XYZ file of N, CA and C in Angstrom:
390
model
N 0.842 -1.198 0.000
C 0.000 0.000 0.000
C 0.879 1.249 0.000
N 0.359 2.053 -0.966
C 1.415 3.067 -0.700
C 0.797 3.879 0.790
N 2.252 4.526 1.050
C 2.049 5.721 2.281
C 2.293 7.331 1.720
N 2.055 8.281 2.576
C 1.899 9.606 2.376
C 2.191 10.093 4.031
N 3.139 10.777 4.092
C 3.344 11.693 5.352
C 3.259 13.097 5.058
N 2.267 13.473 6.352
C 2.052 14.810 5.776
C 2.354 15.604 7.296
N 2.312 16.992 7.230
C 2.351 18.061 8.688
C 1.418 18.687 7.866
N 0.601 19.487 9.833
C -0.343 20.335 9.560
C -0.181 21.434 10.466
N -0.722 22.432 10.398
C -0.025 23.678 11.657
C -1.306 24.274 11.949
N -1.339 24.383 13.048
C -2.355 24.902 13.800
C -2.101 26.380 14.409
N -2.239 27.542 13.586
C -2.306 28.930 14.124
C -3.287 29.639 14.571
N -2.956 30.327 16.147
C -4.106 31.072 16.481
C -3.923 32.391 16.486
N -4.367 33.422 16.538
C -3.219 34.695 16.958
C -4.365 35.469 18.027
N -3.823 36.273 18.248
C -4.012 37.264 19.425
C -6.098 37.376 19.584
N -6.560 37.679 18.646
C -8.510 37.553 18.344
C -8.664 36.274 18.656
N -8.451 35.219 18.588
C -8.512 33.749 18.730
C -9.031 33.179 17.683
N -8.328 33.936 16.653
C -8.586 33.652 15.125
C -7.671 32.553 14.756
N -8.053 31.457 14.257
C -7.488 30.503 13.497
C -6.675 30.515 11.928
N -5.554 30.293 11.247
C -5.277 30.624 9.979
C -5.582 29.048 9.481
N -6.289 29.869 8.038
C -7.099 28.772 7.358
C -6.538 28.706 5.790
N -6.540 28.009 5.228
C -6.465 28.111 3.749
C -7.364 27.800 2.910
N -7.692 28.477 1.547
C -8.643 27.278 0.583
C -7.756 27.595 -0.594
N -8.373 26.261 -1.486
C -7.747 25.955 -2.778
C -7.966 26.721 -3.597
N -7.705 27.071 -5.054
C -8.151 27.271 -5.773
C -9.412 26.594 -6.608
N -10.333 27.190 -6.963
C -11.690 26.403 -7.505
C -12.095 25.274 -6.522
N -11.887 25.553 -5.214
C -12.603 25.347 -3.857
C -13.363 26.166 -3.407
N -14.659 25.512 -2.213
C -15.171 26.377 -1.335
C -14.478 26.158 0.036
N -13.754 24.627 -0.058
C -13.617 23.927 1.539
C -12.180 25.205 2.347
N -12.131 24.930 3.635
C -10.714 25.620 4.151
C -10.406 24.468 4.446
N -8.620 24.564 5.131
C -8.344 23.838 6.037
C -7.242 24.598 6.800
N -6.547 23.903 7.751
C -5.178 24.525 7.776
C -4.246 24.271 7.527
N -2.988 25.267 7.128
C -2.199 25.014 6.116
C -1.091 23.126 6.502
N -0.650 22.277 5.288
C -0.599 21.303 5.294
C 0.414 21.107 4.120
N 0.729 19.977 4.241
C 1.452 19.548 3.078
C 2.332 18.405 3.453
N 2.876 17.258 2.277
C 3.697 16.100 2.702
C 5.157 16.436 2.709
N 5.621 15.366 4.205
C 6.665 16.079 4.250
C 7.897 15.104 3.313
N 9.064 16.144 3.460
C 9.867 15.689 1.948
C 11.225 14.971 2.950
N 11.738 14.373 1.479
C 13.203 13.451 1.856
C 13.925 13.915 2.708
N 14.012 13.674 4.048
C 15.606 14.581 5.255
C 14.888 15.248 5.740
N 13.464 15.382 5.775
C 12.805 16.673 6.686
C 11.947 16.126 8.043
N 12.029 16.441 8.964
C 11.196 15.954 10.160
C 9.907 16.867 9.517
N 8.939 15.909 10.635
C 7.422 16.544 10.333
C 7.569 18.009 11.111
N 8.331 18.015 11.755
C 8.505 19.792 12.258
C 8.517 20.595 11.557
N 9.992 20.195 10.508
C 10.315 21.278 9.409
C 9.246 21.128 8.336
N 8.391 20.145 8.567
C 7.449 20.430 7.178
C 6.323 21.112 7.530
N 5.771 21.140 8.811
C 5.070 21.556 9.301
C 5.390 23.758 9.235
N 6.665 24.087 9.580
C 7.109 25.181 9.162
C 7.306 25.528 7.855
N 7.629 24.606 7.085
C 7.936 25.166 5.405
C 6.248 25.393 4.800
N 5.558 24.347 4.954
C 4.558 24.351 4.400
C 3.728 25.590 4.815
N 3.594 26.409 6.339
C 3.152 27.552 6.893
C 3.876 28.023 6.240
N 4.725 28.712 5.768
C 5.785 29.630 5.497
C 4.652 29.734 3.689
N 5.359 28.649 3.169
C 4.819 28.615 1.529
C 2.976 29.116 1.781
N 2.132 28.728 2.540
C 0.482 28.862 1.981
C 0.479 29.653 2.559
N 1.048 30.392 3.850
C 0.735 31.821 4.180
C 1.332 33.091 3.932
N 2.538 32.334 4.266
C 3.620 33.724 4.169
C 4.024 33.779 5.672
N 3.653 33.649 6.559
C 3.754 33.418 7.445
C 5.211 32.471 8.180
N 5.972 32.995 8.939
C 7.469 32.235 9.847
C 6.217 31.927 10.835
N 6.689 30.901 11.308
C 6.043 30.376 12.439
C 7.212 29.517 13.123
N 6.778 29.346 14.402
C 7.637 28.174 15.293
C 6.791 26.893 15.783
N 7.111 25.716 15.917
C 6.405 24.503 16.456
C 6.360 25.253 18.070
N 5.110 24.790 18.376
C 5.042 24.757 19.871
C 4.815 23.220 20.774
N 3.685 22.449 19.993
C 3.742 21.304 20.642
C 3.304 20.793 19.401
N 3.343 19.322 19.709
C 2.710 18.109 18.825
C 1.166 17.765 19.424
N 0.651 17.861 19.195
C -1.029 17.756 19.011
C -1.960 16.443 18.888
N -1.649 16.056 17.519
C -2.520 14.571 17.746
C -1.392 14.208 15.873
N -1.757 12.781 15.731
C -1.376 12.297 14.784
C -2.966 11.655 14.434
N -3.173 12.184 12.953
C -4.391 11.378 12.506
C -3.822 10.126 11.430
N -4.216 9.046 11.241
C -4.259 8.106 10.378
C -5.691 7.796 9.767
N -5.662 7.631 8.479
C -6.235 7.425 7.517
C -5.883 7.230 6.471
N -7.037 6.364 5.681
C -6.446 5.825 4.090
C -7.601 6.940 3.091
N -6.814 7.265 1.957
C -7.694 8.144 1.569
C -7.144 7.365 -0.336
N -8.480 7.337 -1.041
C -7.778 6.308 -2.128
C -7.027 4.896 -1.975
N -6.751 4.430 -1.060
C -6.086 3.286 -1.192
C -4.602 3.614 -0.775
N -4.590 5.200 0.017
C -3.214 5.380 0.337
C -2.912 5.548 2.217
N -2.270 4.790 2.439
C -1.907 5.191 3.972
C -1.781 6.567 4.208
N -2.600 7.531 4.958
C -1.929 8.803 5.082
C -2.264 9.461 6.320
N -0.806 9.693 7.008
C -0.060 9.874 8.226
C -0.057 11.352 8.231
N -0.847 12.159 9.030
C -0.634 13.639 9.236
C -0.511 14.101 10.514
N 0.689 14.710 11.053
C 0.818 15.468 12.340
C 0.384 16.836 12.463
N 0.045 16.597 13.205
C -0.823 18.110 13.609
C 0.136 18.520 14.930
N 0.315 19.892 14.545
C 1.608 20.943 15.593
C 0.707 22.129 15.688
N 0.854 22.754 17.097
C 0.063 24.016 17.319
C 1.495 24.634 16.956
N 1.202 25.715 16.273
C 2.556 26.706 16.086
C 2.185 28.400 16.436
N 3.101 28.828 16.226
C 3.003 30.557 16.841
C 3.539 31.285 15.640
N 2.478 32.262 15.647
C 3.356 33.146 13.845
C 4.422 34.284 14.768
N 5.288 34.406 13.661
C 6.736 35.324 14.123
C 6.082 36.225 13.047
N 6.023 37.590 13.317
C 6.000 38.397 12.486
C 4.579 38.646 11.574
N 4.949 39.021 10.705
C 3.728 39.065 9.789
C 4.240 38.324 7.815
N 3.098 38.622 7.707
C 2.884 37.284 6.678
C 3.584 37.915 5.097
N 4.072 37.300 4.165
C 5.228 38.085 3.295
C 4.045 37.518 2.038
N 3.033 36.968 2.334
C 2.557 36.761 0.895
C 2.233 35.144 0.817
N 1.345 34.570 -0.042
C 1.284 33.153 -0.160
C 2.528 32.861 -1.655
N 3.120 32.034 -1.038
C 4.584 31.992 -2.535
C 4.448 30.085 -1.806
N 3.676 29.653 -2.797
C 3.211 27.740 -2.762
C 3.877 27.471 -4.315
N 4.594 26.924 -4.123
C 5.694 26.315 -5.121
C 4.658 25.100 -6.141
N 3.466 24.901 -5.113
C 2.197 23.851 -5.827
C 1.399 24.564 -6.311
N 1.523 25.806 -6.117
C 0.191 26.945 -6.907
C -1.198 26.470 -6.530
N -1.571 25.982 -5.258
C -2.889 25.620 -5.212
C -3.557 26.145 -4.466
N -3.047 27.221 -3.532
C -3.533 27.993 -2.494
C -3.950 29.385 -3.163
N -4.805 29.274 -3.005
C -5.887 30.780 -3.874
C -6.192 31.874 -2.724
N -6.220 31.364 -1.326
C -6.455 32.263 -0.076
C -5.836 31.579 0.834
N -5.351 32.680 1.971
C -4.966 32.393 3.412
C -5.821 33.429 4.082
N -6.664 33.698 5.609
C -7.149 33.883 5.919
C -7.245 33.442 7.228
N -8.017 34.620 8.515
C -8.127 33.986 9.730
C -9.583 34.170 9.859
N -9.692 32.215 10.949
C -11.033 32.783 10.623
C -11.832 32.390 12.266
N -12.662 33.150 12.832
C -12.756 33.135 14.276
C -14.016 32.025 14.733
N -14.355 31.977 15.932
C -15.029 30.753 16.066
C -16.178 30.746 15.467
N -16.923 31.319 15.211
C -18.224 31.595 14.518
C -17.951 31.087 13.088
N -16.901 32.119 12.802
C -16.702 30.979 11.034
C -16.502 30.065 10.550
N -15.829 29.264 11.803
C -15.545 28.174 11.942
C -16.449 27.487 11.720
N -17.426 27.669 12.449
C -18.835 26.857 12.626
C -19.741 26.766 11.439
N -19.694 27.935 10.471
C -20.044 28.179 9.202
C -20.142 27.841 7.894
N -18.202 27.698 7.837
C -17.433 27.799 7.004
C -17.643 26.021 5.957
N -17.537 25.815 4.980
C -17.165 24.575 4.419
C -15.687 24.039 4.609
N -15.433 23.102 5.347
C -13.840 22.193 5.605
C -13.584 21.219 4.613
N -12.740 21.392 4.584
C -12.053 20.486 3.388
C -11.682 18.892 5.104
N -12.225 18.893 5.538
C -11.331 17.964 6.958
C -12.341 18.271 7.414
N -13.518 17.923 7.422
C -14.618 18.289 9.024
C -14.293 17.298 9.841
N -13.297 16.390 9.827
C -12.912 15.320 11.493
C -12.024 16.354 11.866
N -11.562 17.374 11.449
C -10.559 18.499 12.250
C -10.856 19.251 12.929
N -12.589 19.412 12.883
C -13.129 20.578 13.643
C -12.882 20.947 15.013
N -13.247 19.641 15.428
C -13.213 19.436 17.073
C -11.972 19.759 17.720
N -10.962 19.242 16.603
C -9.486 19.408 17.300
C -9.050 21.080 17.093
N -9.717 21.648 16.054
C -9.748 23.114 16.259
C -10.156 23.768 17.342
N -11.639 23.459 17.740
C -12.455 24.201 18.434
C -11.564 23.780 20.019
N -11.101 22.885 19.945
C -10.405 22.547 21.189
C -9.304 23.431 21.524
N -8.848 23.988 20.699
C -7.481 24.596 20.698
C -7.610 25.992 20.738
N -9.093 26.466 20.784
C -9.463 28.033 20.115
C -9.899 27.928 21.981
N -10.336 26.804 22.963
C -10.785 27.066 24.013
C -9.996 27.023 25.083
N -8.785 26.928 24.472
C -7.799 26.810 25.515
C -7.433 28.069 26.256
């Protein structure tokens, strides 16, 4: 079976606004994500991938949960890291061109919004009540 490792980053900032992404010729969000590459811990992918869909430096703060699931017939392994943004955001520059928006979005929108991941919600809303 093939596998897929991926990082996901969980940003809140100061409003208790969440950073979200959607695709291009999407309605869904999620937060920013991506598989991680040859020599890279899920840390550093977890930072590159924030960096590329937001623009955004961020730092790992903790490790969160690991989800497993098969999606197609593929093993796929995603860590989820709460992280902290450094600074402000330089632009979305995604080397995959698939990120059309970055955006924060607060608990109400949350609740609203279309997810590309609705098993993520909970682990959001958990993290927005801390």
């Amino acid at each position: 079976m093939n596998r897929w490792t991926g990082s996901a980053g969980i940003c809140i900032n100061d409003q208790k606004e969440i950073l979200m992404v959607k695709s291009f010729e999407s309605e869904e969000w999620a937060v920013p994500s991506g598989g991680v590459e040859e020599g890279e811990s899920p840390e550093e992918c977890c930072v590159r991938e924030c960096k590329e869909e937001t623009g955004y430096d961020v730092k790992v703060i903790e490790q969160l949960q690991i989800k497993e699931t098969t999606i197609k017939g593929i093993q796929v392994t995603t860590y989820y890291f709460r992280v902290d943004k450094i600074g402000e955001s330089s632009g979305i520059n995604d080397p995959d061109e698939i990120i059309a928006e970055a955006d924060w979005k607060s608990l109400p929108e949350l609740k609203t919004i279309k997810h590309a991941y609705p098993e993520d919600l909970h682990l959001l809303l958990e993290q927005l009540e801390q």
